[in-house]
Short mmCIF file of C-alpha atoms and ligand atoms in Angstrom, two decimals:
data_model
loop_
_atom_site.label_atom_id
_atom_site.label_comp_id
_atom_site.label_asym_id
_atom_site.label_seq_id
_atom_site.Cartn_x
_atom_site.Cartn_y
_atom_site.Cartn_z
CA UNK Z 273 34.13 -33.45 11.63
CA UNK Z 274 32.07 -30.32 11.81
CA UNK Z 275 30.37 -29.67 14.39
CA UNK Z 276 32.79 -31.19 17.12
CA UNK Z 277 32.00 -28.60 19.65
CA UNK Z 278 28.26 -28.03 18.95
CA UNK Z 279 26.56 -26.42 21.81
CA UNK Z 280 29.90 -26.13 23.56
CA UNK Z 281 30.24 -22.87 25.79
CA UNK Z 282 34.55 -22.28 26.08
CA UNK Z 283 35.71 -19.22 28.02
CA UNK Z 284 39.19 -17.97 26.56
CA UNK Z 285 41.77 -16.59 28.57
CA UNK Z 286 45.02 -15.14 26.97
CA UNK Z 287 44.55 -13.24 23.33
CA UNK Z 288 46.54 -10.34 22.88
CA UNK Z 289 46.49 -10.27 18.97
CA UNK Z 290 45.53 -12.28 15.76
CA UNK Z 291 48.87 -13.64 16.60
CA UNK Z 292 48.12 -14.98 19.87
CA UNK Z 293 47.81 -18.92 20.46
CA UNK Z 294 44.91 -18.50 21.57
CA UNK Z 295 42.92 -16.47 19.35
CA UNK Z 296 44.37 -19.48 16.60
CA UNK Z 297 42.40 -22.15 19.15
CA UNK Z 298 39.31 -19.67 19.48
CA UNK Z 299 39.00 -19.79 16.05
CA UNK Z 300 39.12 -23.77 15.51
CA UNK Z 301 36.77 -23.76 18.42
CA UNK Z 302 34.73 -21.42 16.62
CA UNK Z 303 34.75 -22.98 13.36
CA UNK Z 304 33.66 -26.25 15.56
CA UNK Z 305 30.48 -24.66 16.60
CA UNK Z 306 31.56 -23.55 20.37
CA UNK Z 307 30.21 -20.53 21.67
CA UNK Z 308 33.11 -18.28 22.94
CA UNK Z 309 33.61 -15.76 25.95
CA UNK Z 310 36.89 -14.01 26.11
CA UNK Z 311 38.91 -11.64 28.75
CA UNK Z 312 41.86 -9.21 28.14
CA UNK Z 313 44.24 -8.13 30.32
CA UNK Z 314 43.83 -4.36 30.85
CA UNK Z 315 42.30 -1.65 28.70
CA UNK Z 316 45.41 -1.30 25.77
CA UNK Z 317 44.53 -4.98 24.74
CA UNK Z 318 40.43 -4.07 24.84
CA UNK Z 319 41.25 -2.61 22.03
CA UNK Z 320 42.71 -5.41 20.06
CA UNK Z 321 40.71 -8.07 21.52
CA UNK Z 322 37.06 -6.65 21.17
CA UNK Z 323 36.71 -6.71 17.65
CA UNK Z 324 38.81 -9.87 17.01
CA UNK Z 325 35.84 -11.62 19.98
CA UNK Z 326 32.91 -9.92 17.93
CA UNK Z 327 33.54 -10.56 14.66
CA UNK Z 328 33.09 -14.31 15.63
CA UNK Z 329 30.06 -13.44 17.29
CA UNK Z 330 31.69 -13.27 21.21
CA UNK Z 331 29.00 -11.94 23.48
CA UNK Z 332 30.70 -11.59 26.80
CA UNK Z 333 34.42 -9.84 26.50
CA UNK Z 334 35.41 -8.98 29.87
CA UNK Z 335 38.50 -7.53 31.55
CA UNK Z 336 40.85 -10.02 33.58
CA UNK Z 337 43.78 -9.39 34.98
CA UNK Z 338 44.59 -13.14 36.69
CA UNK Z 339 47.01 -11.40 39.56
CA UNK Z 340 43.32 -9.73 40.57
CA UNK Z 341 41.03 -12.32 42.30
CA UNK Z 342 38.35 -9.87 41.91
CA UNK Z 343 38.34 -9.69 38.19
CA UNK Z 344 38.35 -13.48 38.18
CA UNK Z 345 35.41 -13.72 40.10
CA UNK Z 346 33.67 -11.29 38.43
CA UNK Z 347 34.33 -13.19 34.91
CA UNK Z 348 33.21 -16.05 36.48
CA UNK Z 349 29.98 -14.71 37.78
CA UNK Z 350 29.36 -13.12 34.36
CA UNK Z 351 29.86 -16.68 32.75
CA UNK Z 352 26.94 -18.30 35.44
CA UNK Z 353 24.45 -15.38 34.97
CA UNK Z 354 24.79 -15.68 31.04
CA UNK Z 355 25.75 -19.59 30.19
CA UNK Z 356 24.58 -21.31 33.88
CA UNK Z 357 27.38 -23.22 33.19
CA UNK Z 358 30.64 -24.19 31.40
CA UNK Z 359 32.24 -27.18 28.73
CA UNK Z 360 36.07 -25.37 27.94
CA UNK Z 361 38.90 -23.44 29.72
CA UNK Z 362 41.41 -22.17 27.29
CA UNK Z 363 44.66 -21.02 29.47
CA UNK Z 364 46.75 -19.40 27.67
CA UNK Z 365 48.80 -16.56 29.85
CA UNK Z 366 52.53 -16.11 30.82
CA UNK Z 367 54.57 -13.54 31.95
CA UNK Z 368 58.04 -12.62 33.32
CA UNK Z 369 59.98 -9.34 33.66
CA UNK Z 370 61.94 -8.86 30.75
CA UNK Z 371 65.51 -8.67 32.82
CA UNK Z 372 64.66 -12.24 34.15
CA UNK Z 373 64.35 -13.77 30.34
CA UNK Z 374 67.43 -11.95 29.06
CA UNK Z 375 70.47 -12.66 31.47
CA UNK Z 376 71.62 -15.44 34.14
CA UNK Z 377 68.57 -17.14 35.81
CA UNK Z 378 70.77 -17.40 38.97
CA UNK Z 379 70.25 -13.37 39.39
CA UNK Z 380 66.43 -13.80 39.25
CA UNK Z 381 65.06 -11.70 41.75
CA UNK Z 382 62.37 -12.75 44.78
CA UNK Z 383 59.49 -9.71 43.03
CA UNK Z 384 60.71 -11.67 39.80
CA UNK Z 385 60.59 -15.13 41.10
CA UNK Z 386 56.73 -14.51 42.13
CA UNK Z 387 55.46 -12.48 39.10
CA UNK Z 388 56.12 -15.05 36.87
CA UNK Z 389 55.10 -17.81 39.10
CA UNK Z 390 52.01 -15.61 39.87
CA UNK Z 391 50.79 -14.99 36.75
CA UNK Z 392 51.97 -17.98 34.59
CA UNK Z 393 51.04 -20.90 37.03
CA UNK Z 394 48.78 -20.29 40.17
CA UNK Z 395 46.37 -18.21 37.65
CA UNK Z 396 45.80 -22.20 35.86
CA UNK Z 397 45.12 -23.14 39.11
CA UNK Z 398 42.41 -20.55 40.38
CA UNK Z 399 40.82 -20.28 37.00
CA UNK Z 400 40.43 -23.94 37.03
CA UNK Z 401 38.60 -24.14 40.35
CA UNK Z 402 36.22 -21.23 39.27
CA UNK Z 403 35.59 -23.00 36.14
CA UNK Z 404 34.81 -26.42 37.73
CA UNK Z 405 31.91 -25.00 39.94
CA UNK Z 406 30.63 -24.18 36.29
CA UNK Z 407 31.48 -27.42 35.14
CA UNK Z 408 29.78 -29.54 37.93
CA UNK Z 409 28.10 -32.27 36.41
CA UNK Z 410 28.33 -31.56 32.78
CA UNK Z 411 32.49 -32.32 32.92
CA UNK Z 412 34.72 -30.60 30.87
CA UNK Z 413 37.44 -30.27 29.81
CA UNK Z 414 40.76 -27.46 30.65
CA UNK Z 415 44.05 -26.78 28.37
CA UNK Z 416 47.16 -24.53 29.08
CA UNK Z 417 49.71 -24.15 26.87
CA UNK Z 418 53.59 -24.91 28.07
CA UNK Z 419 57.23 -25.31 26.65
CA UNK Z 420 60.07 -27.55 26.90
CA UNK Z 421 61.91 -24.71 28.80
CA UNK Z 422 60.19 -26.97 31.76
CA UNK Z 423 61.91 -30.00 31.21
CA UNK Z 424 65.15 -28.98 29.63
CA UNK Z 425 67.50 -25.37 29.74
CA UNK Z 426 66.56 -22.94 26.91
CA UNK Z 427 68.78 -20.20 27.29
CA UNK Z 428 67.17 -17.26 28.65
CA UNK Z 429 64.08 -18.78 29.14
CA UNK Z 430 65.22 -18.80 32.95
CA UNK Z 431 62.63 -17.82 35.44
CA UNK Z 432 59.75 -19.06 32.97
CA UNK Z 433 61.12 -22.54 32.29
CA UNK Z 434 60.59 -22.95 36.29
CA UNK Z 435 57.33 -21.01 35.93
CA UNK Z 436 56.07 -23.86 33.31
CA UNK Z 437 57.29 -26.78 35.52
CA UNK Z 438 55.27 -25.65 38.18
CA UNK Z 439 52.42 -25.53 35.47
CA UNK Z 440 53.23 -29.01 34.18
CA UNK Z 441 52.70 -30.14 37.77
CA UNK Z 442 49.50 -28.19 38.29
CA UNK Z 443 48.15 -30.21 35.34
CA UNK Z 444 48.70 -33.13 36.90
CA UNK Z 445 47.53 -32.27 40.29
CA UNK Z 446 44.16 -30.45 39.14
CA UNK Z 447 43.60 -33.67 36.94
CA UNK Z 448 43.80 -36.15 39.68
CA UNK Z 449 41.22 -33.60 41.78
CA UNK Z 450 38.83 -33.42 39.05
CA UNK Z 451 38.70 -36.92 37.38
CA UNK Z 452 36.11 -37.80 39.49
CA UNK Z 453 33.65 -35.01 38.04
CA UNK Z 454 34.51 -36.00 34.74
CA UNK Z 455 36.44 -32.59 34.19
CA UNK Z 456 39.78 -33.52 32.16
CA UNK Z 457 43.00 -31.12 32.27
CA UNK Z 458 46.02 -31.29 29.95
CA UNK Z 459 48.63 -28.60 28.01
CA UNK Z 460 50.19 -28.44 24.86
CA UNK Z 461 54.02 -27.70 25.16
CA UNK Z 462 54.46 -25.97 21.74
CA UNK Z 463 57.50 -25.15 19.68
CA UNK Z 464 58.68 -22.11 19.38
CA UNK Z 465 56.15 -19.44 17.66
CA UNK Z 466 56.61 -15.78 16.72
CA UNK Z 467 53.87 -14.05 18.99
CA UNK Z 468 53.79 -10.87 21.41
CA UNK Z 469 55.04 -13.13 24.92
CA UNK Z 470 57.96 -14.75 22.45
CA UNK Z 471 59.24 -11.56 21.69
CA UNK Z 472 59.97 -10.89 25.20
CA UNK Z 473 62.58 -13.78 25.36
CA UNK Z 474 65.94 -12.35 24.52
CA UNK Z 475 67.93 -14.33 21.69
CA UNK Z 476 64.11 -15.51 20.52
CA UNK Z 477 64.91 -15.74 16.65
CA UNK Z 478 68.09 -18.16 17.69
CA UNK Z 479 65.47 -19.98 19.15
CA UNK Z 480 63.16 -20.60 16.00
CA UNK Z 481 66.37 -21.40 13.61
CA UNK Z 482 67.60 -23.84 16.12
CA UNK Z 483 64.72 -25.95 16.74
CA UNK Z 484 63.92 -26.18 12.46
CA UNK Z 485 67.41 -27.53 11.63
CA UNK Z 486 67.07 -29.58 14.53
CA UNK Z 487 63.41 -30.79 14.80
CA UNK Z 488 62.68 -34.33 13.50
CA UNK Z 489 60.26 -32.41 10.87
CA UNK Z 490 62.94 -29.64 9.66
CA UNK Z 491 60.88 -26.82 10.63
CA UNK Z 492 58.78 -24.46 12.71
CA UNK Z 493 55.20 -24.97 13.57
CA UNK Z 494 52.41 -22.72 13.51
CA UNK Z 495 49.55 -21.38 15.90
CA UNK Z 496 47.00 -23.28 13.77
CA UNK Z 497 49.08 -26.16 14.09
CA UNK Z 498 48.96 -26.10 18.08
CA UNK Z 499 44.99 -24.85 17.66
CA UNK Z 500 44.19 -28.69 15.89
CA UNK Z 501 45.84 -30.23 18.44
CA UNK Z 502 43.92 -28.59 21.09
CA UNK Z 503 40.80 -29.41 19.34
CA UNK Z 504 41.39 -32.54 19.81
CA UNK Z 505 41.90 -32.38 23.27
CA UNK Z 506 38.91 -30.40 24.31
CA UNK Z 507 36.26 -32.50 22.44
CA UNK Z 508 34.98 -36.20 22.44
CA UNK Z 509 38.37 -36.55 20.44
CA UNK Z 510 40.47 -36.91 23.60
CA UNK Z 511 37.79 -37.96 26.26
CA UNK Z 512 40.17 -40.32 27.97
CA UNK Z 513 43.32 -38.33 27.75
CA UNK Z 514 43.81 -35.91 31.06
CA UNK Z 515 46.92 -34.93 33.06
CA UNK Z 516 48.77 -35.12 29.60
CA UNK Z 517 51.50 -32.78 28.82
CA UNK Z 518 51.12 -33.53 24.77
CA UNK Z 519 54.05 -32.01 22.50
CA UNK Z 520 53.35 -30.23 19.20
CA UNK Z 521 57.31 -29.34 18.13
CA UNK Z 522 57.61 -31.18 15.02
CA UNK Z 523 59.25 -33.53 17.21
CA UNK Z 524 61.91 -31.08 18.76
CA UNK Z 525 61.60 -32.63 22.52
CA UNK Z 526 62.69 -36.49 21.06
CA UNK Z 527 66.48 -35.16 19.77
CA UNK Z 528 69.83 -36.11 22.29
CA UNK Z 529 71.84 -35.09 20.04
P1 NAD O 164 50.66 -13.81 23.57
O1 NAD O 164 51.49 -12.64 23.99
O2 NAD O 164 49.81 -13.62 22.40
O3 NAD O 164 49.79 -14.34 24.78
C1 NAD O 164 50.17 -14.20 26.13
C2 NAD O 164 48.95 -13.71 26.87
O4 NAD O 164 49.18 -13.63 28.28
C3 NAD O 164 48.51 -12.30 26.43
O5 NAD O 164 47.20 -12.34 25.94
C4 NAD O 164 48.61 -11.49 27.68
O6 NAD O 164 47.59 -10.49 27.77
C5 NAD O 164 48.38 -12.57 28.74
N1 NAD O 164 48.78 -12.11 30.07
C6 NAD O 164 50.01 -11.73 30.50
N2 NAD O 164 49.92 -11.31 31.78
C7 NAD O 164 48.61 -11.43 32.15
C8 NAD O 164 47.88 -11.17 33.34
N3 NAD O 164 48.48 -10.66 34.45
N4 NAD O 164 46.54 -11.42 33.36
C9 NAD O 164 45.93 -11.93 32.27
N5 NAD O 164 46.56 -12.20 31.12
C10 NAD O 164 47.89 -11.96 31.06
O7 NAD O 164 51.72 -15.00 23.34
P2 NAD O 164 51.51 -16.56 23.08
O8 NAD O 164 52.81 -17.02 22.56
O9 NAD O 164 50.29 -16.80 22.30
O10 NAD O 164 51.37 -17.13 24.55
C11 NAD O 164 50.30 -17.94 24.98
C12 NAD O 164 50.81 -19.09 25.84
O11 NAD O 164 51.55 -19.99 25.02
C13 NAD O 164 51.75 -18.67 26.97
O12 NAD O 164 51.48 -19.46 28.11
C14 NAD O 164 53.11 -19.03 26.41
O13 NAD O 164 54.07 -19.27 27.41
C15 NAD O 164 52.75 -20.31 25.68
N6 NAD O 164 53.75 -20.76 24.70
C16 NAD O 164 54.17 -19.93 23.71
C17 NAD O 164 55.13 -20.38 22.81
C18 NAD O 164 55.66 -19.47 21.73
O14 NAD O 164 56.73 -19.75 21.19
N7 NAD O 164 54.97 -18.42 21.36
C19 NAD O 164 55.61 -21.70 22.90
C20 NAD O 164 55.14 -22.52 23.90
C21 NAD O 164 54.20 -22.04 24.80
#
């Protein structure tokens, strides 16, 4: 299978660390033979991000805060100057004030309400219209990554379990506007995984024992786990799957009881 993504150009959007989801997918993409641009999200993550894009020979690491339209654009025009055009769209962002994912969801402010909103599902939506004008008659393909706090009520998940509905839905919608051009959208809703954004979700550990005793499996999953997945989404592997919200939970999402 090597060589899936051969002459592939994927623009990454959401590693923090080496234990970021995303850097695990930018790495199977890498190992596939994709060519990868990145962005961070302010200067304190340059830091960690730079040399993680480099030493698998990134080229274009750019700054990209997705609340800012103009850093958007200016990725985007970066990514047309240098590539003339794009195959992959790795989302891969969330955020919420801490308050809102550590106490009752009914107390979640308006400011809070927004930010997370904001940031974890509009920013699919504008970065996937930037990247389609890229796409335009190559196709393509888009993934975002969700959780089951969407469909179901994780404890203190709160304001970002409505923030990944919304996503879910975006999916959907952005699939049905870009089937025509051959441009296919899905997300992964992953099981719980030790990372920076997961440490920001109060009672988080609970979180990973609960769904291992409980999960069909008997146990966690990892970022390279979700990053297979995804590569099968992005290539030929999945070229008829879009609008898809595909589960990799060691079959968490399937128990009642
Ligand atoms: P992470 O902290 O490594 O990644 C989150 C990323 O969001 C960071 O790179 C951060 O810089 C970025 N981000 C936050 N605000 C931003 C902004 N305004 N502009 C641009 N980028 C911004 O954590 P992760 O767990 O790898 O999260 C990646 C995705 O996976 C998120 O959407 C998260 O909700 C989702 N997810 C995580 C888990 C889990 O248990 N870790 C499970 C299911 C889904």
């Amino acid at each position: 299978m090597e060589g899936l993504l051969k002459g592939k150009r994927a623009v990454i959007f959401g590693v923090a660390n080496e234990r970021s989801i995303a850097w695990a997918i930018s790495e199977a993409l890498h190992a596939e033979g994709a060519e990868l641009a990145f962005t961070y999200a302010g200067e304190m993550l340059e830091k960690r991000v730079r040399p993680l894009a480099e030493g698998i020979g990134a080229k274009i690491v750019l700054p990209c805060d997705v609340t800012k339209d103009d850093e958007i654009e200016k990725v985007f025009q970066a990514l047309k100057q240098e590539w003339g055009g794009l195959d992959i769209l790795i989302h891969a962002i969330a955020f919420a004030a801490k308050e809102d994912l550590s106490r009752a969801f009914v107390l979640t402010s308006r400011r809070g309400f927004q930010l997370a909103l904001d940031v974890s599902a509009y920013s699919l939506v504008a970065l996937t219209r930037h990247a389609a004008a890229l796409m335009e008659g190559r196709g393509g393909s888009v993934l975002t990554m969700t959780y089951l706090g969407s469909e179901r009520v994780i404890p203190n998940y709160n304001v970002m379990g409505v923030a990944k509905a919304a996503l879910e839905a975006s999916v959907r919608y952005l699939a049905h506007d870009l089937g025509p051009a051959g441009i296919r959208v899905n997300a992964i809703s992953a099981g719980p995984i030790k990372t920076l954004a997961a440490a920001g979700i109060s009672g988080f550990k609970d979180m990973l024992h609960y769904a291992a005793e409980r999960a069909p499996l008997r146990r966690n999953i990892d970022a390279e786990e979700v990053a297979k997945t995804a590569l099968y989404l992005v290539s030929d592997l999945g070229s008829a799957v879009t609008g898809e919200v595909l589960h990799v939970d060691a079959g968490y999402n399937i128990m009642g009881m």
